[in-house]
Coordinates of C-alpha atoms in Angstrom, one line a residue:
M124 CA 101.1 63.7 77.4
S125 CA 101.6 67.1 79.0
N126 CA 99.0 69.9 78.8
Y127 CA 101.3 71.9 76.5
K128 CA 101.7 68.9 74.2
R129 CA 97.9 68.5 74.1
I130 CA 97.4 72.2 73.3
F131 CA 99.7 71.9 70.3
L132 CA 98.4 68.6 69.2
L133 CA 94.8 69.9 69.1
A134 CA 96.0 73.0 67.3
A135 CA 97.8 70.9 64.7
L136 CA 94.8 68.6 64.2
T137 CA 92.4 71.5 63.7
I138 CA 94.6 73.8 61.6
V139 CA 92.9 72.6 58.3
F140 CA 89.5 73.5 59.6
L141 CA 90.7 76.8 60.9
F142 CA 92.0 77.7 57.5
L143 CA 88.5 77.1 56.2
L144 CA 87.5 79.8 58.6
I145 CA 89.9 82.3 57.1
L146 CA 89.7 81.2 53.5
I147 CA 85.9 81.3 53.2
S148 CA 85.7 85.0 53.9
G149 CA 87.6 86.2 50.8
C150 CA 90.9 86.6 49.0
A151 CA 94.3 87.4 50.7
H152 CA 95.2 91.0 51.5
K153 CA 95.8 92.7 48.1
N154 CA 98.2 95.3 49.3
Y155 CA 100.5 92.5 50.6
A156 CA 101.9 91.9 47.0
R157 CA 105.1 93.8 47.6
S158 CA 108.6 92.7 47.1
F159 CA 110.3 91.9 50.4
N160 CA 113.8 90.6 50.6
Y161 CA 114.0 86.9 51.6
H162 CA 117.3 86.2 49.8
F163 CA 119.8 86.4 52.6
K164 CA 122.3 84.0 54.2
S165 CA 123.8 83.9 57.6
G166 CA 127.5 83.2 57.8
N167 CA 127.3 81.1 60.9
G168 CA 123.7 79.9 60.8
K169 CA 122.6 82.3 63.5
P170 CA 120.5 85.4 63.2
D171 CA 122.3 88.7 63.1
Y172 CA 120.0 91.3 64.6
S173 CA 122.1 94.2 63.4
N174 CA 120.8 93.1 59.9
L175 CA 117.2 94.1 59.3
N176 CA 116.7 90.9 57.3
Y177 CA 116.6 89.0 60.6
W178 CA 113.6 91.0 61.8
A179 CA 110.2 89.9 60.5
A180 CA 109.0 93.3 61.6
H181 CA 111.0 96.4 62.3
P182 CA 110.2 100.1 62.3
F183 CA 113.1 100.9 60.0
K184 CA 112.0 98.8 57.1
E185 CA 108.8 98.0 55.2
D186 CA 107.2 94.7 56.3
P187 CA 103.8 93.1 56.6
A188 CA 103.3 94.5 60.1
D189 CA 102.9 97.9 58.6
N190 CA 99.6 97.0 57.0
V191 CA 96.3 98.3 58.1
P192 CA 92.9 97.0 57.1
S193 CA 91.1 99.3 54.6
G194 CA 88.5 100.3 57.2
L195 CA 91.1 101.6 59.6
K196 CA 93.5 103.4 57.1
K197 CA 92.3 106.9 58.1
E198 CA 93.1 106.4 61.7
P199 CA 95.9 108.6 63.0
K200 CA 98.9 106.7 64.3
D201 CA 100.9 107.6 67.4
S202 CA 103.8 105.3 68.3
M203 CA 103.9 106.0 72.0
A204 CA 105.6 102.7 72.9
D205 CA 107.4 99.7 71.4
V206 CA 106.0 96.2 71.1
F207 CA 108.3 93.2 71.0
F208 CA 106.2 90.5 69.3
I209 CA 107.2 86.8 69.3
H210 CA 105.4 84.9 66.6
P211 CA 104.0 81.4 67.0
T212 CA 105.1 78.1 65.4
T213 CA 105.1 78.2 61.6
Y214 CA 107.8 75.5 61.3
T215 CA 105.5 72.4 61.0
D216 CA 107.5 70.3 58.5
T217 CA 107.3 66.6 59.4
K218 CA 109.4 65.3 56.5
M219 CA 112.4 63.3 57.6
P220 CA 115.2 64.1 58.2
M221 CA 113.6 66.9 60.1
G222 CA 115.6 69.6 61.9
W223 CA 114.5 70.3 65.4
N224 CA 115.0 74.0 64.8
A225 CA 114.2 76.1 61.7
D226 CA 116.9 77.4 59.4
I227 CA 117.0 81.1 60.0
D228 CA 117.5 81.7 56.3
D229 CA 114.7 79.4 55.1
E230 CA 113.1 81.6 52.4
E231 CA 109.8 79.8 52.2
L232 CA 109.3 79.5 56.0
N233 CA 110.1 83.2 56.4
K234 CA 107.5 84.1 53.7
K235 CA 105.0 81.8 55.4
T236 CA 105.6 83.5 58.8
D237 CA 105.3 87.0 57.3
K238 CA 102.1 86.3 55.3
S239 CA 100.4 84.8 58.3
T240 CA 101.2 85.8 61.8
I241 CA 103.2 89.0 61.1
L242 CA 100.4 90.3 58.8
Y243 CA 97.4 89.1 60.8
Q244 CA 98.7 89.4 64.4
A245 CA 101.7 91.8 64.7
S246 CA 99.9 94.5 62.6
V247 CA 97.4 94.8 65.5
F248 CA 100.0 96.9 67.3
N249 CA 101.0 99.4 64.6
K250 CA 98.6 102.2 65.6
Y251 CA 100.2 102.9 68.9
C252 CA 103.6 101.1 68.7
R253 CA 106.8 100.6 66.8
V254 CA 106.7 96.9 66.0
F255 CA 109.8 94.7 66.6
A256 CA 109.4 91.0 65.7
P257 CA 112.6 88.9 65.4
R258 CA 113.0 86.0 63.2
Y259 CA 114.3 83.1 65.3
R260 CA 115.2 79.5 64.9
Q261 CA 111.8 78.3 66.2
A262 CA 111.4 74.8 67.4
N263 CA 109.6 72.5 65.1
L264 CA 106.0 71.6 66.2
Q265 CA 107.2 68.1 66.8
A266 CA 109.3 69.3 69.7
F267 CA 106.1 69.3 71.7
F268 CA 105.2 65.7 70.8
T269 CA 108.4 63.8 70.7
D270 CA 109.1 60.9 73.0
D271 CA 112.6 62.3 73.3
K272 CA 111.7 65.0 75.8
Q273 CA 115.3 66.2 76.1
K274 CA 115.5 66.9 72.4
G275 CA 112.2 68.7 72.5
R276 CA 113.4 70.9 75.5
D277 CA 116.7 71.6 73.8
A278 CA 114.9 72.8 70.6
L279 CA 112.7 75.1 72.6
D280 CA 115.7 76.4 74.7
S281 CA 117.6 77.1 71.5
A282 CA 114.7 79.0 70.1
Y283 CA 114.5 81.1 73.3
E284 CA 118.2 81.9 73.1
D285 CA 117.5 83.7 69.8
I286 CA 114.6 85.6 71.3
R287 CA 116.8 86.6 74.2
T288 CA 119.6 87.7 71.9
A289 CA 117.1 89.7 69.8
F290 CA 115.6 91.4 72.9
L291 CA 119.0 92.4 74.2
Y292 CA 119.9 93.9 70.9
Y293 CA 116.6 95.8 70.9
L294 CA 117.3 97.1 74.4
N295 CA 120.8 98.1 73.6
N296 CA 120.2 99.7 70.3
Y297 CA 116.5 100.9 69.9
N298 CA 114.7 101.2 73.2
Q299 CA 116.2 104.3 74.7
G300 CA 113.9 104.2 77.7
R301 CA 110.6 103.8 75.8
P302 CA 107.6 101.9 77.2
I303 CA 107.6 98.2 76.2
I304 CA 104.8 95.8 75.4
I305 CA 105.6 92.1 75.1
A306 CA 103.2 90.3 72.9
A307 CA 103.1 86.7 71.6
H308 CA 101.1 83.7 70.5
S309 CA 101.4 80.0 71.0
Q310 CA 105.1 78.9 71.0
G311 CA 105.9 82.6 71.1
T312 CA 104.0 82.9 74.4
R313 CA 106.2 80.2 75.9
H314 CA 109.2 82.3 75.1
A315 CA 107.6 85.5 76.2
G316 CA 106.9 84.0 79.6
K317 CA 110.6 83.2 80.0
L318 CA 111.6 86.6 78.8
L319 CA 109.3 88.3 81.3
K320 CA 110.7 86.3 84.1
E321 CA 114.3 86.9 83.1
F322 CA 114.2 90.6 82.3
F323 CA 111.1 92.1 84.0
E324 CA 110.0 90.2 87.0
K325 CA 111.3 92.0 90.1
K326 CA 113.8 93.8 87.8
P327 CA 114.3 97.5 87.1
L328 CA 112.9 97.0 83.5
K329 CA 109.5 96.3 85.0
S330 CA 109.0 100.0 85.3
Q331 CA 109.0 100.2 81.5
L332 CA 106.5 97.4 81.0
V333 CA 103.1 98.5 79.7
C334 CA 101.7 95.0 79.6
A335 CA 102.1 91.6 78.1
Y336 CA 99.7 89.9 75.7
L337 CA 100.3 86.2 76.4
V338 CA 97.9 84.6 74.1
G339 CA 97.2 81.0 73.0
L340 CA 98.9 79.2 75.9
P341 CA 97.7 79.1 79.5
V342 CA 99.4 81.2 82.2
F343 CA 98.8 79.2 85.4
L344 CA 98.6 80.6 88.9
N345 CA 102.0 81.1 90.5
Y346 CA 103.9 81.2 87.2
F347 CA 104.9 84.8 87.9
Q348 CA 105.9 86.0 91.3
G349 CA 106.2 89.7 90.4
I350 CA 103.8 90.3 87.5
K351 CA 100.1 90.2 88.0
P352 CA 97.2 89.7 85.6
C353 CA 95.6 92.9 84.3
E354 CA 92.4 93.7 86.2
D355 CA 90.8 96.2 83.7
S356 CA 91.3 97.8 80.3
A357 CA 93.8 100.4 81.3
A358 CA 95.9 98.5 83.9
S359 CA 99.7 98.5 83.2
G360 CA 102.7 96.5 84.3
C361 CA 100.6 93.3 84.0
F362 CA 99.7 90.5 81.6
I363 CA 96.6 89.4 79.6
S364 CA 95.9 85.8 78.5
W365 CA 93.2 83.8 76.8
R366 CA 92.6 80.7 74.7
T367 CA 89.6 80.6 72.4
F368 CA 87.1 77.7 71.9
E369 CA 83.5 77.4 70.7
E370 CA 81.1 77.8 73.6
G371 CA 79.9 74.6 75.2
Y372 CA 83.0 72.7 74.1
I373 CA 85.5 71.5 76.6
S374 CA 88.5 69.8 75.0
P375 CA 89.8 66.7 76.7
F376 CA 93.2 68.3 77.4
I377 CA 91.5 71.3 79.0
A378 CA 89.4 69.0 81.2
Q379 CA 92.6 67.3 82.5
E380 CA 94.2 70.6 83.5
K381 CA 94.7 70.6 87.3
L382 CA 95.9 74.1 87.7
K383 CA 93.9 77.3 87.5
A384 CA 94.8 79.5 84.5
F385 CA 94.3 83.2 84.3
V386 CA 91.8 84.2 81.6
T387 CA 91.0 87.7 80.3
N388 CA 87.9 88.5 78.2
P389 CA 89.2 90.6 75.3
L390 CA 85.8 92.3 74.8
T391 CA 85.7 93.7 78.3
W392 CA 89.3 93.2 79.5
M393 CA 87.8 91.8 82.8
M394 CA 88.3 88.4 84.4
D395 CA 84.8 87.8 85.5
T396 CA 82.4 85.3 83.9
V397 CA 79.8 87.7 82.6
M398 CA 78.8 87.2 78.9
A399 CA 80.2 90.0 76.8
S400 CA 77.8 90.7 73.9
S401 CA 79.0 90.7 70.3
N402 CA 78.0 94.3 70.2
L403 CA 81.2 95.0 72.1
N404 CA 83.3 93.4 69.4
I405 CA 84.3 96.4 67.3
G406 CA 85.9 94.3 64.6
G407 CA 87.6 91.0 63.8
I408 CA 89.4 90.0 60.6
L409 CA 89.4 86.7 58.7
R410 CA 91.3 85.8 55.6
N411 CA 90.4 89.1 53.9
F412 CA 92.7 91.3 55.9
N413 CA 91.0 94.4 54.4
K414 CA 87.6 93.5 55.8
V415 CA 86.9 94.4 59.4
I416 CA 83.9 92.5 60.6
P417 CA 82.1 94.0 63.6
A418 CA 80.2 91.8 66.1
L419 CA 82.1 88.7 64.8
V420 CA 81.8 86.9 68.1
H421 CA 80.6 87.3 71.7
A422 CA 82.8 86.0 74.5
Q423 CA 82.6 84.5 78.0
I424 CA 85.2 83.1 80.3
H425 CA 84.5 79.5 81.3
E426 CA 87.0 78.2 83.8
N427 CA 90.4 78.0 82.1
I428 CA 89.3 79.1 78.6
L429 CA 87.4 81.7 76.6
W430 CA 84.2 80.6 75.0
V431 CA 82.9 82.3 71.8
N432 CA 80.0 81.6 69.4
K433 CA 80.7 80.3 65.9
P434 CA 82.1 83.3 64.1
K435 CA 79.4 85.1 62.0
F436 CA 80.3 85.2 58.4
F437 CA 78.9 83.9 55.1
G438 CA 79.7 80.2 54.8
N439 CA 80.3 79.5 58.4
I440 CA 78.0 76.5 58.1
F441 CA 81.1 74.7 56.8
L442 CA 83.1 75.5 59.9
T443 CA 83.0 72.4 62.1
M444 CA 86.1 72.8 64.3
K445 CA 85.7 74.0 67.9
N446 CA 89.2 75.0 68.8
Y447 CA 89.9 78.5 67.5
H448 CA 93.6 78.6 68.5
I449 CA 94.8 80.1 65.2
A450 CA 92.2 82.9 65.5
D451 CA 93.0 84.0 69.0
Y452 CA 94.0 87.4 67.8
N453 CA 91.9 87.7 64.6
L454 CA 88.5 87.4 66.3
F455 CA 89.3 90.4 68.5
Y456 CA 91.6 92.4 66.1
N457 CA 90.2 95.9 66.6
N458 CA 89.5 95.4 70.3
I459 CA 93.1 94.5 70.9
R460 CA 94.2 97.4 68.7
E461 CA 92.4 99.9 70.8
N462 CA 93.2 98.3 74.1
V463 CA 96.9 98.8 73.3
G464 CA 96.2 102.6 73.3
S465 CA 94.2 102.4 76.6
R466 CA 97.0 100.6 78.3
I467 CA 99.7 102.9 77.1
R468 CA 97.7 105.9 78.3
G469 CA 97.2 104.1 81.6
Y470 CA 100.9 103.5 81.8
F471 CA 101.8 107.2 81.3
K472 CA 99.0 108.3 83.8
K473 CA 100.4 106.0 86.5
K474 CA 104.0 107.1 85.7
N475 CA 103.1 110.8 85.9
N476 CA 101.3 110.2 89.2
R477 CA 104.4 108.6 90.7
E478 CA 106.5 111.5 89.6

């Protein structure tokens, strides 16, 4: 079994326990109870990115990525850049017959995507960015486990083609030379890596890249030839990556990794192994989107992963899992939010110095 398969297997096996983490802390975000349109039908089964229904998040419509936790609502917003966000796997159906790729018009799946990753992850970027998040015919989780490796690859390649089409549409119709952040999680990070290699690495568009948040999957040494890891909190034209586990725990699939992965500590935005105190954590979120919890975890890089303590919240005694894959963004929500602004300012400073 490959390292990527093990990553997704562990994520699948622990998802129930991770939902305990986000459920214990309270009720779902109350302001989410709005009426979004999920009743649409593609004529050819493909997403039409000229139609806003095929964007889970878009600056020209109301969507869950517009939400802000109550403690942050008074913050001024300044959309200095665009983020192209690629959501993780939400198509986890194992009932047979099972399609290898999701139906782009699947109402329940689109709702599930929006209520989870678009609300809890894509919204991180709305203080400093216009948020673009395409719906795509994501590969089923089983594409990472199947013995039929060709079918698995085909499903992932098909999913990437939608991402590629959406990005081209974004470039041709919305970008107009604005700075770009590429952000993703899990399956989305796999597609984001390919997108960066095809459109940015050693290409003119690299000059518009603020940074890339490649979270939830490893970025191994030598994966990129023309894009480097970010060395500090304001670096631009670079990427950031981490995978979160409880401190002291080394998963079997991590122990078997033979390649070195780049890891960034999202509390310091450095790549050293110094323990970052929870005092540096300016706010994470759990299931209660409105509640920003400071000092939720501390963090320290250990070899290929990021170690954190068990999150501090009432009822955490019931949290027994050690792989925090699903909470990679949530645990550091406000730190990521503010880092976006730091990197955009760093991007413009570097650009002005060149000019």
